[in-house]
Structure formats: structure tokens, C-alpha cells
Amino acid sequence: MTDFSSQNGVLITHEALRPGSTADLVVYLGVTAMGPAEIVVQLKLFLERHAGTVESICVIAPKFREATVKSVLACDDFIQLKADLGVDSHPCLFGRDGKILEIDDRDPDRRSRMLRRILTAVVRARHGVLGASSSVHYAKPSQKHTDQFIRAGNVLVNSVEVEMIAWGCLSYISDEISFVYTDTGAINVVATALLDLLAGFGKIATVSVDSFGSYKGLESFEGTREGSLWLISATTSGNLAKQIIAKQRVEPRQIVSLFALGTPNDTAVCHLDRDDRHNTRGFPSIQSYDPSDCALCRAGSTPLWLTDEQFLVSDIAVTPYLPKRDDLSKDTVAALHQLVGENVFRVLFQPNHHTERSDIFLDIEPHASGLLADAPVALTSLAAKFGRRVRQSLPAAVDAIVHLDDLASTALASAVVTYLSARRVAPTVVRASQWTSHQFAKPPESIVVVASAIGSGTSVIDLSRSIRPSESVTSVSYLVLLDRSATEDRARQTYQSVTTTEDGHRYDYHVITRLPLPDPSAIRTNAWNDESFLLHKLLDSCSDDALRTALETRRDLLDKAKDQTQRGLRDELFWSAENGSALTLSPGFVFLPKDNDPTKISQADVYSVIRCLLHSLRTRSREGKEPPLKQHPLHRKVLDVGVFYRFNDPVLQAAFLRAADPAELDYANSDIGNQSANARLLLMRVFKDHKAPATEFALALALGRMRLTENDKTLALDEIAGLSTPLNGVTTAFLDEWKATT
């Protein structure tokens, strides 16, 4: 079916109703006072707007409206329309059981398949299936989380469409019903339409209609077992029907679902599932998850709870934001200046389970042992601050140095020991994991705790709790080279936890520099792990040798980056431009000093700066306002597409695509102005420019990290197909993956 029209009690559409036919003009006559001539006017208007082959005109109505059907067929205007089209007409009257005798006797499934296609089109037109995005998904009254939710109330806005749903219910209804129970009052209109049809067929007994209120209401609802019909608005699991059977002790045949998706429900009026033969406009399979193990939640999507019997959810507001220069604090910019260009930032190295999902690794170990040297060769600015703090803050007597177990903290502790040795102080050096078991020749009184970098602060907090029971300890000084705690509150909690004892004594705590970054334990995934998953998927079905080689090379690069010998990626974070050139930074990046040499700045440096920028926009409040990219279930924030014009270096564009959360590049909501259209125009500029990061944009689209409306997606794919210069094989493979996703 291509389209339909439903107004003034008449529904018209192109369909295949009669056996052997592929293009009938189907006309359903509902309860209407319109005359035959007015109905013919509607037919002509439909044909003008929806051109197509017509093999015959089938007029459908219940048998008790046979006179109305005959008056239409006998109308001079109708006869002339048939002559103009060169077709015959057929009255298709259905009986009390919903069957059209001439159709059902020859092909019992043909009518139900037709009705399924029509109602699926109605559901699509009325937005009856709410789809999830990278930002939000749905938590149903059953507690299950899902990527799609059927809200029948959205569909029931037109009388003739409602009557067609009621027509689909007839075959499941006995004549003995006296009570109709609905899961939501929103579908009571279907029950009323059903009773009107039954009355037309001679069912005149009084029938009451009550809503039991879905899952929550079912707990206290007392329905009758005999003579009852239970109407469910929609089902995706069959669980509500099972509970009705268990609690109300009714038979399965007494329960009818109006719509079903993803469940083999025998008494559903319309199965909305896509079927390549019989329902090509159907919906994809629904994904449902237990709330304790929801893949959508793990991917960063927020559940919207549908709690009342109307299954209502407020409209979602979406606000775009364009980052500015002052969105990074001066302290964060200063910290970045100390680290950028020093081969500290690495991406994708995961040295332990605490960082297994993190993207940024601060590789301080190669530099740590030389930070207290007379002339440090690296991290000179950070080394100067660290040296001043050590000289000013270390106690004259140090009995023990306790350092975190990582290699960088070990090297940093070694530098402190060397410094103290020159002053004839010889402390015992102990790893944090060995503190409680270490046997000291003399119980230590003064301790220095050394940490190269801390994230959540758990490591130093746990160590402080181990040290406090030692009665000999009177002084503890903490030296933290870099605190990457996600927020100021988290950093403050760490400070308070390690410095204040139960008796009110305060220990010293010194942080050399602060660089707020996402807490590794809170990161669900990263762009490179998602990319690896896609590469493996594409390789499973790849038959092109050149493409296979490119995908395997990239897969191996990402796998090797996680090795201890590789220690992550410094460059090659991103796919090359279409012309094969690596993505590099031009002079004048606003967040780096003007005299910074861009040739010394790695892709990992650029990515880390953008990661810090976006993290600040999610967590940093200014002037009493909440962070610009802080997400709420009903208020989503996205990056304005203008960010790719303001930060237009190819390497910066790639960094934003990788560093942004999928929700921040989700332009699929049509209520955010022209953001999706602007994104489509941006894509065309990118795919026409051989120096642009086309593969990175294609990858972001394939992974769902960037989303457009379906209309803009279709337009973009058409425009890409018409490019005069073909894109490389990898970019094309990613775009094909995007095309296949819904």
C-alpha cells in the first residue's frame, strides 16, 4: 500500500483485495451521512493525489449498510468514474464474523493481510510506534525497557479508522459478551465502535465498557469471568495477557490485542512486524531488556517511564548548543598546556580493570622519574610546580614512602626518594598493596603517599583507611601529581576523606594539577570499541579483497593499541582523509597557545582537548546556570551543527565525532529546527572534499553516533549516490551500513 485517505467516514487506499488482483482501489464506508456523489468526489481527489494503477474498485462495508453500498454503485458519477478508469466495481460486504464471503472462501488470509497493511499505514501516519533514540528509550508499565513503544491512543483519532480496527475484532467476539474491559481508557472508542457493529448485526443487549488500568490497575480490578471480553491496546511480549489469565481466570480467547509487535499473538487485530511479502511497511523487531541488564541504558540512553494507564509521556524538548572559547576554565586550559605536545595523552590503552572502558590514558611513567631532576627534559612546566611543592611541603623527616601500584606512581616515588637521599633522608619505600603486610624495622611516624594520577580517588581513600589504624603514624603527606577527578565535588570528597581523621587531625594533601576528565568507571563504551565491533561485523561478510585488507589492517591496529608494548594510540586515532592524508591540526587552535607548533601535537592531544571541552559542558556550571550539555529525560541537549564549521580542521571534526556522546549528535528529532537539514548539508560538503574526514563521518553515521531524520537520511543517501567522484571502499562500506540501519 502506498498511501491512504480517511475523512468524513470514508477510507480510501490502493490495495490488493480480490484474489489475483494487485491494484484494487479499496473504499471502506463507515458511519456517514454523506451522499454517493460526495463519496465520488473524495475518490477523485484521492486519485489526483495518489496516482497509480487501478484494476477494480472494491467498496467495503458491513452487510447492514448494503443499501448505502448499492446507492454508491448506482450513482451516475460513480458509473462515469468507472468508465473513465476502465474498471469494474465490486461490493465487498462483511458479516457478523468479519468475513467477506467472496474473498474469504477463496483465500482465508487475504482479507486479514490487507487489513494488517492498512492499519500498519495508519499507525505510521499517526505516529503510533514511538522509537527510541540514542538519548532516550522507554520503560513500560511491565518494568521492561524497550527501544520501541506502541501507544494506541495516538492512532485513535479518526472514526472510520477506529471502525476498521473494530472490524478486525469481530472474528474474536462471541455473542454472549456483556462486559468489555480495556487496559486503557484511550481505546474505549474501539470498544464503542465494536458494539455499534454488533448492534448493526442484531446484537442489542446492553454491554458495559470499563478500563482496568493496565498492569497497576489489574492488581485490584475485579472483572467477571463469564461474558467478558478483554481488549489490550498493544502487546510486545504477551505478559499482560498472561497476567489477566492468571488473575482473572479467563480463557485466552477472551483477550484481544489491537496491535502486536514482536510477539506471536494469535488474537491480535494487526501484527505490526515487518514482513517482506505481506507487510513491507511494518516495523523492525522490538528490543526488550530487563531493567537490571539494559543494553540501552549501558549505551547512555535514558529510560522514560510510562507509568499511568494512558501510557503518556511528555514531549521531549531538544536544545542545540554551540561551544565557545570560555567553556573551558582557565585552570583546565593551563593543565592542558602543561601536557599537550609531551606525548602524555594516549588513547585506547587499558592497563587495568579500572580503566577498561576509558578512552584517555595519561602516560606519565616515561617522564615521572625525571621530574625532580635539575633540568627536566619533559613536562617542564609541571616539573617546576612539582619541584616547588616537594621543596616546600615535605616534612624534614620521612620514615616511609607509600606509592600506588601503577608504574607511573612507582617511578614518581623513585624520584622523591632520590631527592630525599640527596638530603640524607632514607625512607622505606612500600607499594600500596603491600602496606598492611610490610614488616618495618621501626614503626613509621612520618609517611609520604605518592600518586601519579587519580580518577575517582578510590585508590588513595582506600590507602588512607589502611594507614589510619597504625598508632605510630603521626604525619601523612599526600603528593598527587595529577587529579583527573570528573568534578570539583569528587575532588573535594577525596580531599576531605584522606585529610580528616576521626579525632579531627588533619593530614596534608597536595595536588599539583587538576584536569577534569570522565570517570573511567562511569564510561559505558568508547568510539574505538564501537568501531572494532563494526569492523568485525563487516569482515564477516566482506568479499572485496581490497576492502578486507583495509578493514583487517585497522582492526589489527586497534587490537594492538591495547598491548602493554604499544600503550595506546598517539596518532592514527582517526581514518585518513579521502586523499589518503593523515588528519592534522592547523595553527591557531583556540585552546592552545598561539606559539604552539601544531606539528608536535598528536591526534591524541587534539582528541583529549575536545574530550575535556565536552566534559566541561556536561558538568561545569557557570553563573548559576546548569551545564549546557547536561541531559534530562525530557530535555535533551545536542551540539549545534555549527560546531563543525567553528572547529573546521578535519582532525577537530573527527575529534568531536568521537568525543561526543551519541545523544549530543542526535539530530533525528524534527522539533529542533533545521539541525538535521544542516547536518545533511554539512555531510555533502564533507563527502565532496577529498581533504575532509569523510570516513570518520560515515563511521559516525554507521554507528549511530550521529543521527538525522529519516527524510534527511534518504536525501543524503540519494545525494551521495549522485557524487561525481566515488568515495573510497571503507567510506562506502560504512555508508552502506548506515543505509541498512533503521
XYZ file of C-alpha atoms in Angstrom:
742
model
C 0.000 0.000 0.000
C 1.351 3.429 -0.929
C -0.939 5.763 0.990
C -4.489 6.316 2.191
C -7.083 8.981 2.798
C -9.588 8.884 5.642
C -12.086 11.648 6.216
C -15.823 12.145 6.504
C -16.357 8.480 7.333
C -14.683 7.088 4.200
C -11.268 5.416 3.958
C -9.690 5.067 0.510
C -6.452 3.340 -0.403
C -4.680 1.294 -3.058
C -4.633 -2.366 -2.046
C -4.704 -5.942 -3.277
C -8.001 -7.332 -2.006
C -9.527 -9.658 -4.615
C -7.672 -12.920 -5.325
C -5.495 -12.429 -8.398
C -5.589 -8.645 -8.172
C -2.592 -6.463 -7.258
C -4.073 -2.966 -7.542
C -7.619 -2.524 -6.287
C -8.972 0.830 -5.211
C -10.412 -0.060 -1.810
C -13.166 2.126 -0.357
C -14.384 1.473 3.198
C -17.725 3.090 4.079
C -18.085 3.847 7.772
C -20.910 5.535 9.643
C -21.538 8.537 7.403
C -24.368 10.749 6.252
C -22.534 11.680 3.059
C -24.319 11.144 -0.202
C -22.937 8.967 -3.016
C -21.886 11.982 -5.109
C -19.769 13.369 -2.234
C -18.112 9.971 -1.848
C -17.201 10.004 -5.553
C -15.662 13.472 -5.054
C -13.411 12.005 -2.359
C -12.438 9.177 -4.695
C -11.433 11.611 -7.417
C -9.404 13.735 -5.000
C -7.583 10.636 -3.779
C -6.735 9.545 -7.320
C -5.408 13.024 -8.130
C -3.090 12.962 -5.124
C -2.129 9.297 -5.260
C -1.760 8.224 -8.846
C -1.445 4.509 -9.508
C -2.806 1.537 -11.390
C -6.424 0.641 -10.632
C -7.725 -2.796 -11.657
C -11.091 -2.526 -9.904
C -12.963 -0.566 -7.239
C -13.900 -2.573 -4.128
C -16.465 -0.959 -1.824
C -16.320 -2.477 1.674
C -18.960 -2.133 4.390
C -20.828 -4.282 6.918
C -23.859 -6.106 5.456
C -26.315 -3.932 7.313
C -25.060 -0.969 5.210
C -25.787 -2.790 1.932
C -28.242 -0.102 0.862
C -25.558 2.560 1.187
C -23.151 0.499 -0.905
C -25.789 -0.029 -3.621
C -26.544 3.682 -3.751
C -22.875 4.440 -4.327
C -22.508 1.795 -7.030
C -25.636 3.096 -8.794
C -24.612 6.738 -8.640
C -24.130 8.302 -12.101
C -20.896 9.967 -11.005
C -19.547 6.627 -9.778
C -20.523 4.883 -13.037
C -18.768 7.622 -15.002
C -15.640 7.294 -12.805
C -15.528 3.543 -13.554
C -15.851 4.246 -17.239
C -13.053 6.820 -17.122
C -10.806 4.322 -15.343
C -11.946 1.397 -17.475
C -12.571 -0.835 -14.462
C -15.349 -2.808 -12.762
C -16.648 -2.360 -9.226
C -17.277 -4.981 -6.559
C -19.398 -4.734 -3.403
C -17.482 -6.406 -0.545
C -19.828 -6.841 2.391
C -18.668 -8.489 5.610
C -20.841 -10.373 8.048
C -21.042 -10.736 11.825
C -17.807 -12.756 11.832
C -15.960 -10.026 9.896
C -15.538 -12.191 6.808
C -16.168 -11.089 3.221
C -17.752 -14.184 1.725
C -16.429 -13.757 -1.834
C -12.886 -13.147 -0.534
C -12.526 -15.410 2.494
C -13.905 -18.511 0.791
C -11.179 -18.377 -1.866
C -8.262 -17.083 0.273
C -8.981 -17.002 4.035
C -5.827 -14.954 4.823
C -6.164 -12.314 2.094
C -8.586 -10.043 3.959
C -6.603 -10.133 7.216
C -3.352 -9.373 5.374
C -4.993 -6.396 3.670
C -6.341 -5.098 6.966
C -2.911 -5.565 8.526
C -1.262 -3.425 5.852
C -3.892 -0.694 6.083
C -3.707 -0.475 9.863
C 0.098 -0.508 9.796
C -0.044 2.509 7.485
C -2.487 4.193 9.866
C -0.156 3.523 12.814
C 2.762 5.032 10.895
C 0.742 8.069 9.856
C -0.462 8.660 13.430
C 2.969 8.033 14.995
C 1.607 5.140 16.997
C 5.015 3.491 17.471
C 7.411 5.610 19.498
C 11.000 4.815 18.598
C 13.974 5.218 20.900
C 16.967 7.357 20.045
C 20.499 7.463 21.344
C 19.135 9.825 24.003
C 16.077 8.064 25.371
C 14.217 4.785 25.386
C 11.082 3.558 27.156
C 10.381 1.806 30.424
C 6.971 0.163 30.179
C 4.469 -0.426 32.978
C 5.715 -4.038 32.961
C 9.119 -2.596 34.051
C 10.773 -3.847 30.846
C 12.984 -1.404 28.937
C 12.441 -1.250 25.186
C 13.591 0.573 22.050
C 10.018 0.907 20.738
C 6.701 1.536 22.403
C 3.228 1.248 20.864
C 0.859 3.950 22.043
C -2.537 3.058 20.609
C -4.045 6.308 21.877
C -2.066 8.179 19.222
C -3.783 6.133 16.496
C -7.409 6.501 17.541
C -8.189 9.926 16.127
C -10.422 9.136 13.149
C -13.815 7.416 13.287
C -13.522 5.329 10.118
C -10.028 4.149 11.091
C -11.344 3.192 14.532
C -14.198 1.266 12.927
C -11.759 -0.673 10.741
C -9.909 -1.737 13.900
C -13.254 -2.808 15.368
C -13.955 -4.742 12.154
C -10.748 -6.672 12.772
C -12.020 -7.600 16.265
C -15.267 -9.197 15.079
C -13.905 -12.670 14.408
C -12.744 -12.958 18.044
C -16.033 -11.868 19.655
C -18.831 -14.103 20.859
C -22.480 -13.040 21.034
C -22.594 -13.646 24.759
C -20.449 -10.706 25.873
C -21.899 -8.363 28.448
C -18.701 -6.710 29.670
C -15.777 -5.203 27.772
C -12.636 -4.432 29.795
C -9.881 -2.289 28.301
C -6.321 -1.826 29.565
C -6.544 1.935 28.942
C -9.456 4.298 28.547
C -7.795 5.567 25.373
C -9.132 2.535 23.452
C -12.688 2.694 24.788
C -13.641 4.247 21.437
C -12.723 0.938 19.780
C -14.980 -0.914 22.198
C -17.801 1.522 21.389
C -17.273 1.085 17.637
C -17.243 -2.688 18.103
C -20.532 -2.589 19.996
C -22.037 -0.396 17.260
C -21.092 -3.004 14.649
C -22.548 -5.782 16.772
C -25.741 -3.778 17.223
C -25.966 -3.375 13.456
C -25.808 -7.149 13.146
C -28.634 -7.568 15.681
C -26.692 -7.669 18.962
C -28.896 -5.395 21.076
C -28.141 -6.417 24.668
C -26.616 -3.727 26.889
C -22.847 -4.024 27.292
C -20.738 -2.084 29.779
C -17.231 -0.837 28.981
C -14.684 -0.361 31.787
C -10.931 0.212 31.886
C -8.924 -1.899 34.330
C -5.830 0.306 34.156
C -3.141 -1.977 32.702
C -0.620 -3.710 34.996
C -1.066 -1.466 38.012
C -4.875 -1.455 37.910
C -5.067 -5.196 37.362
C -3.840 -5.772 40.912
C -7.147 -4.588 42.401
C -9.571 -4.947 39.471
C -12.455 -7.389 39.871
C -13.869 -8.366 36.484
C -16.353 -11.054 35.599
C -15.130 -14.300 34.083
C -18.239 -15.197 32.098
C -19.388 -13.000 29.233
C -16.343 -10.732 29.305
C -14.031 -9.500 26.577
C -10.612 -8.044 27.475
C -9.221 -5.544 24.981
C -5.482 -4.791 25.178
C -4.258 -1.735 23.306
C -0.918 -3.247 22.253
C 1.444 -6.034 23.182
C 5.135 -6.618 22.578
C 5.655 -9.501 24.996
C 2.269 -11.054 25.803
C 2.905 -10.545 29.524
C -0.238 -8.515 30.251
C -2.460 -11.194 28.690
C -0.749 -13.841 30.832
C -1.417 -11.822 33.976
C -5.071 -11.321 33.021
C -5.451 -15.083 32.530
C -3.765 -15.803 35.852
C -5.549 -13.158 37.949
C -8.995 -13.133 36.350
C -9.112 -16.836 35.382
C -10.358 -16.141 31.844
C -9.668 -18.062 28.655
C -7.037 -16.824 26.143
C -9.782 -16.495 23.510
C -11.414 -13.781 25.651
C -8.377 -11.484 25.239
C -7.873 -9.455 22.059
C -4.893 -7.178 21.356
C -5.417 -4.364 18.891
C -1.754 -4.223 17.897
C 1.146 -6.626 18.366
C 4.841 -6.246 17.608
C 7.449 -8.917 18.114
C 5.169 -11.485 19.745
C 3.209 -14.369 18.136
C -0.174 -13.268 19.458
C -2.986 -15.312 17.890
C -5.720 -12.836 18.789
C -4.120 -9.618 17.573
C -6.055 -7.498 15.086
C -2.874 -6.152 13.478
C 0.657 -7.537 13.661
C 2.878 -4.525 13.026
C 6.022 -6.565 12.333
C 7.735 -6.033 9.013
C 7.171 -8.806 6.518
C 8.938 -8.637 3.160
C 5.936 -10.235 1.428
C 2.846 -9.116 3.245
C 3.763 -6.015 5.295
C 6.739 -4.191 3.822
C 5.933 -1.026 5.786
C 5.965 -2.881 9.073
C 8.234 -2.069 11.990
C 11.559 -3.710 12.895
C 11.767 -6.268 15.659
C 11.454 -4.770 19.091
C 14.344 -5.000 21.529
C 13.288 -5.508 25.137
C 15.534 -5.678 28.190
C 15.349 -6.414 31.871
C 15.885 -3.130 33.762
C 18.835 -4.636 35.656
C 20.620 -5.540 32.408
C 19.571 -2.992 29.795
C 21.861 -2.559 26.797
C 20.180 0.770 26.031
C 20.998 2.113 29.496
C 24.585 0.899 29.146
C 24.843 2.803 25.870
C 23.938 6.051 27.639
C 20.242 6.246 26.769
C 17.838 7.473 29.467
C 14.667 5.475 30.225
C 11.374 7.369 30.058
C 8.921 5.777 32.459
C 5.368 5.276 31.208
C 3.552 4.961 34.484
C -0.144 5.628 34.085
C -2.865 3.758 32.259
C -2.852 6.269 29.406
C 0.847 5.464 28.737
C 1.563 9.165 28.414
C 4.992 10.719 28.146
C 5.650 14.416 27.891
C 7.101 15.855 24.720
C 10.883 15.868 24.690
C 12.488 19.293 24.355
C 15.759 19.434 22.434
C 18.167 22.383 22.641
C 21.267 22.856 20.465
C 24.438 24.404 21.907
C 27.476 25.850 20.134
C 30.676 25.631 22.260
C 32.640 28.806 22.950
C 36.206 29.665 23.939
C 35.402 30.254 27.605
C 33.653 26.890 28.033
C 36.974 25.547 29.339
C 38.089 27.032 32.653
C 41.452 28.801 32.853
C 42.740 26.090 35.200
C 41.824 23.340 32.734
C 43.401 25.223 29.834
C 46.563 25.699 31.936
C 46.671 21.975 32.742
C 46.274 21.098 29.067
C 49.121 23.437 28.137
C 51.376 21.518 30.534
C 50.573 18.178 28.889
C 49.836 18.766 25.196
C 52.776 18.041 22.929
C 54.563 15.993 25.610
C 53.460 12.527 24.439
C 51.378 12.094 27.586
C 47.928 11.658 26.096
C 47.271 8.184 24.704
C 44.000 6.679 23.558
C 42.690 3.133 23.946
C 45.338 1.775 26.355
C 43.707 -0.065 29.242
C 46.316 -1.101 31.816
C 43.859 -2.490 34.403
C 40.209 -3.208 35.051
C 39.695 0.274 36.486
C 40.273 1.782 33.044
C 38.875 -0.991 30.876
C 36.261 1.246 29.229
C 38.172 4.528 29.352
C 39.398 6.192 26.193
C 42.133 8.514 27.519
C 45.254 7.203 29.254
C 47.759 9.634 30.787
C 51.154 8.081 30.098
C 53.207 9.752 32.808
C 55.566 6.857 33.540
C 58.282 7.725 30.946
C 58.618 11.212 32.441
C 57.943 10.684 36.148
C 61.446 9.698 37.299
C 62.956 12.902 35.875
C 60.502 15.432 37.256
C 62.776 16.374 40.166
C 65.951 16.499 38.094
C 67.913 19.752 37.928
C 66.935 20.133 34.261
C 63.856 18.052 33.403
C 63.705 17.152 29.735
C 59.923 16.802 29.577
C 56.844 18.253 31.238
C 58.993 21.218 32.273
C 56.112 23.384 33.470
C 54.581 20.544 35.502
C 58.034 19.575 36.810
C 58.631 23.110 38.064
C 55.354 23.110 40.034
C 56.041 19.626 41.399
C 59.577 20.587 42.486
C 58.345 23.675 44.328
C 55.673 21.689 46.133
C 58.144 18.965 47.189
C 60.651 21.501 48.495
C 58.026 23.479 50.388
C 55.786 20.755 51.751
C 57.724 17.577 52.504
C 58.492 17.146 56.207
C 62.131 17.188 57.290
C 61.903 13.573 58.425
C 60.225 10.941 56.253
C 60.132 7.360 57.540
C 58.218 5.761 54.665
C 57.066 6.490 51.171
C 53.936 4.609 50.119
C 53.049 4.771 46.445
C 50.171 3.484 44.358
C 50.880 0.263 42.489
C 50.925 1.627 38.940
C 54.229 2.078 37.145
C 53.999 5.865 36.921
C 53.477 6.202 40.698
C 56.410 3.829 41.248
C 58.645 5.997 39.056
C 57.418 9.174 40.746
C 58.152 7.702 44.185
C 61.647 6.822 42.969
C 62.204 10.473 42.040
C 61.123 11.575 45.524
C 63.438 9.007 47.119
C 66.369 10.295 45.039
C 65.547 13.842 46.104
C 65.405 12.860 49.792
C 68.581 10.780 49.560
C 70.489 13.882 48.492
C 69.345 15.363 51.805
C 70.441 12.275 53.746
C 66.889 11.044 54.313
C 66.427 7.329 53.615
C 62.729 6.375 53.839
C 61.412 2.861 53.390
C 59.557 2.500 50.092
C 56.355 0.421 50.132
C 53.718 -0.348 47.456
C 50.159 0.473 48.493
C 49.058 -3.144 48.070
C 51.809 -4.271 50.476
C 51.296 -1.665 53.196
C 49.309 -3.795 55.629
C 51.674 -6.797 55.299
C 55.003 -4.945 55.261
C 57.258 -5.543 58.274
C 59.002 -2.321 59.300
C 62.190 -2.433 61.359
C 60.769 0.522 63.257
C 57.133 1.606 63.079
C 56.954 4.697 60.821
C 55.808 8.022 62.202
C 56.009 10.256 59.116
C 54.657 8.960 55.795
C 54.526 10.440 52.317
C 51.929 8.967 49.924
C 52.803 9.368 46.232
C 50.313 9.055 43.354
C 50.961 9.942 39.736
C 47.284 10.315 38.792
C 43.944 9.649 40.441
C 40.492 9.433 38.918
C 37.667 8.662 41.312
C 40.039 8.936 44.292
C 39.164 5.439 45.497
C 42.799 4.273 45.485
C 44.094 6.961 47.849
C 40.950 6.836 50.015
C 41.371 3.074 50.498
C 45.066 3.570 51.312
C 44.286 6.288 53.848
C 41.916 3.937 55.654
C 44.661 1.326 55.827
C 47.166 3.789 57.260
C 44.965 5.324 59.971
C 44.867 2.288 62.309
C 48.680 2.469 62.650
C 49.193 4.020 66.084
C 52.762 5.063 65.333
C 51.792 7.318 62.416
C 51.595 10.990 63.368
C 52.075 12.662 59.983
C 50.856 11.807 56.489
C 51.506 13.939 53.423
C 49.839 13.125 50.097
C 51.520 14.106 46.836
C 49.266 13.742 43.790
C 50.828 14.824 40.526
C 47.566 14.917 38.535
C 43.970 14.719 39.704
C 41.631 13.782 36.845
C 38.501 13.596 39.008
C 35.405 14.185 36.926
C 34.061 17.064 39.041
C 35.155 19.517 41.704
C 32.778 17.803 44.126
C 34.513 14.462 43.541
C 37.936 16.042 44.048
C 36.706 17.741 47.223
C 35.333 14.470 48.597
C 38.692 12.794 48.057
C 40.453 15.651 49.839
C 38.097 15.514 52.815
C 38.266 11.721 53.039
C 42.069 11.489 53.237
C 42.903 14.594 55.263
C 40.493 14.479 58.195
C 40.804 11.688 60.785
C 38.236 10.534 63.317
C 39.901 12.590 66.051
C 39.882 15.738 63.921
C 43.571 15.618 62.984
C 44.316 16.886 59.503
C 46.871 15.417 57.121
C 48.496 17.284 54.241
C 47.158 16.780 50.715
C 48.838 18.353 47.705
C 47.586 18.191 44.112
C 49.984 19.595 41.538
C 47.467 19.999 38.719
C 43.773 19.271 38.040
C 42.461 18.062 34.694
C 38.772 17.077 34.887
C 38.051 14.010 32.744
C 35.192 11.489 32.743
C 35.380 8.876 35.476
C 36.535 5.636 33.791
C 34.128 3.604 35.911
C 31.196 5.629 34.539
C 32.119 5.202 30.875
C 29.959 2.602 29.155
C 31.892 2.327 25.924
C 34.088 4.418 23.654
C 34.159 5.192 19.948
C 37.074 2.845 19.212
C 35.478 -0.152 20.909
C 32.297 0.542 18.916
C 34.385 0.789 15.759
C 36.081 -2.543 16.480
C 32.689 -4.213 16.835
C 31.605 -2.824 13.447
C 34.867 -3.867 11.770
C 34.405 -7.463 12.910
C 30.804 -7.397 11.666
C 31.803 -6.104 8.225
C 34.665 -8.588 7.936
C 32.266 -11.471 8.498
C 30.547 -10.717 5.181
C 33.272 -8.921 3.199
C 34.042 -10.360 -0.248
C 36.136 -7.494 -1.646
C 39.867 -8.196 -1.180
C 40.985 -4.557 -1.055
C 38.254 -3.641 1.421
C 39.043 -6.699 3.548
C 42.720 -5.709 3.703
C 41.863 -2.165 4.808
C 39.417 -3.370 7.470
C 41.830 -6.026 8.787
C 44.693 -3.523 8.974
C 42.545 -1.148 11.007
C 41.224 -3.945 13.226
C 44.760 -5.131 13.985
C 45.881 -1.576 14.747
C 43.120 -1.124 17.327
C 43.761 -4.530 18.888
C 47.499 -3.860 19.176
C 46.891 -0.454 20.779
C 45.696 -2.194 23.932
C 49.007 -4.059 24.411
C 51.466 -3.041 27.107
C 54.166 -2.603 24.450
C 52.028 -0.255 22.341
C 50.458 1.673 25.244
C 47.593 3.048 23.180
C 47.485 5.333 20.183
C 49.231 8.685 19.872
C 48.345 9.141 16.202
C 46.245 7.081 13.806
C 43.252 7.647 16.062
C 41.238 8.579 13.005
C 40.826 7.277 9.486
C 42.716 9.253 6.855
C 41.023 11.745 4.537
C 39.735 10.590 1.154
C 43.048 11.592 -0.453
C 44.953 9.356 1.974
C 46.447 12.163 4.074
C 46.501 11.948 7.871
C 44.293 14.377 9.773
C 46.481 17.111 11.294
C 45.999 20.377 13.167
C 46.428 23.800 11.626
C 47.948 26.739 13.553
C 45.622 28.836 15.671
C 43.644 26.268 17.697
C 41.819 28.434 20.211
C 42.545 26.219 23.242
C 46.330 26.096 22.719
C 48.982 28.845 22.956
C 49.467 30.849 19.771
C 53.135 29.849 19.577
C 52.330 26.135 19.811
C 53.856 24.110 16.986
C 50.977 22.058 15.502
C 53.440 19.511 14.086
C 54.277 18.460 17.656
C 50.626 17.996 18.630
C 49.342 14.458 18.248
C 45.850 13.334 17.350
C 45.564 12.055 20.927
C 46.338 15.586 22.170
C 43.615 17.067 19.974
C 41.087 14.430 20.993
C 41.866 14.932 24.696
C 41.349 18.688 24.447
C 37.933 18.157 22.817
C 37.123 15.458 25.381
C 37.894 17.940 28.154
C 35.772 20.597 26.445
C 32.713 18.370 26.143
C 33.178 17.010 29.663
C 33.207 20.583 30.948
C 29.999 21.337 29.053
C 28.330 18.352 30.743
C 29.492 19.052 34.290
C 30.575 22.662 34.791
C 28.043 25.236 35.982
C 28.583 28.923 35.347
C 26.774 31.992 36.647
C 24.186 29.884 38.413
C 23.187 28.096 35.198
C 23.333 24.370 34.724
C 25.927 22.860 32.363
C 24.957 23.461 28.694
C 25.132 19.744 27.787
C 23.651 18.296 30.961
C 20.955 15.857 29.869
C 17.488 15.396 31.353
C 14.975 12.702 30.391
C 12.613 15.242 28.829
C 15.156 17.904 27.889
C 17.918 16.731 25.596
C 20.921 18.857 24.599
C 22.722 18.479 21.282
C 25.798 20.072 19.782
C 24.807 22.670 17.240
C 25.867 21.520 13.778
C 27.762 24.809 13.602
C 30.442 23.218 15.801
C 31.825 21.534 12.678
C 32.147 24.920 10.998
C 33.565 26.749 14.024
C 36.123 23.965 14.605
C 36.656 23.150 10.942
C 40.066 21.450 10.917
C 39.435 17.856 9.763
C 41.171 16.492 12.865
C 38.929 18.624 15.114
C 35.803 17.447 13.309
C 36.881 13.839 13.775
C 37.630 14.511 17.442
C 34.133 15.901 18.033
C 32.569 12.897 16.297
C 34.497 10.533 18.582
C 34.334 12.510 21.832
C 30.637 13.432 21.753
C 28.059 11.190 23.334
C 25.609 9.852 20.718
C 22.825 11.886 22.336
C 24.781 15.066 21.608
C 24.821 14.396 17.851
C 21.259 13.093 17.636
C 19.526 15.374 15.119
C 16.744 12.862 14.373
C 14.195 14.823 16.396
C 12.257 17.017 13.977
C 11.467 19.525 16.732
C 14.941 21.123 16.827
C 14.551 23.387 13.857
C 16.848 22.817 10.907
C 19.631 20.948 12.699
C 19.067 17.728 10.734
C 18.935 19.589 7.420
C 22.093 21.490 8.359
C 23.795 18.199 9.213
C 22.813 16.828 5.804
C 24.292 19.890 4.066
C 27.446 19.507 6.147
C 27.738 15.866 5.077
C 27.575 16.822 1.425
C 30.377 19.337 1.879
C 32.439 16.691 3.637
C 31.842 13.964 1.046
C 32.762 16.334 -1.796
C 36.034 17.479 -0.148
C 38.896 14.991 -0.607
C 40.730 16.553 2.366
C 37.793 16.157 4.760
C 37.331 13.286 7.263
C 34.661 11.591 5.138
C 35.362 8.128 6.546
C 35.002 9.419 10.104
C 31.611 10.961 9.322
C 30.487 7.766 7.573
C 31.606 5.753 10.601
C 29.731 8.040 12.992
C 26.571 7.566 10.916
C 27.014 3.789 10.715
C 27.492 3.531 14.487
C 24.520 5.784 15.247
C 26.796 8.340 16.889
C 25.327 10.934 14.513
C 21.665 10.707 13.516
C 19.450 12.524 11.021
C 15.719 12.458 10.464
C 14.584 9.698 8.122
C 13.744 12.244 5.449
C 17.185 13.879 5.592
C 18.838 10.477 5.710
C 17.068 9.497 2.482
C 18.014 12.778 0.832
C 21.627 12.456 1.967
C 21.949 8.916 0.633
C 20.472 9.999 -2.703
C 22.893 12.932 -2.928
C 25.852 10.729 -2.010
C 24.845 8.229 -4.691
C 24.977 11.049 -7.227
C 28.509 12.228 -6.406
C 30.698 12.586 -9.480
C 33.753 11.150 -7.685
C 33.168 7.833 -5.893
C 34.163 7.529 -2.246
C 36.781 5.038 -1.089
C 35.809 1.476 -0.244
C 35.814 1.866 3.546
C 33.723 5.044 3.482
C 31.266 3.353 1.116
C 31.076 0.263 3.360
C 30.257 2.440 6.380
C 27.592 4.326 4.413
C 26.067 1.026 3.277
C 25.869 0.005 6.936
C 24.168 3.319 7.738
C 21.706 2.784 4.906
C 20.790 -0.645 6.282
C 20.087 0.644 9.799
C 16.643 1.872 10.835
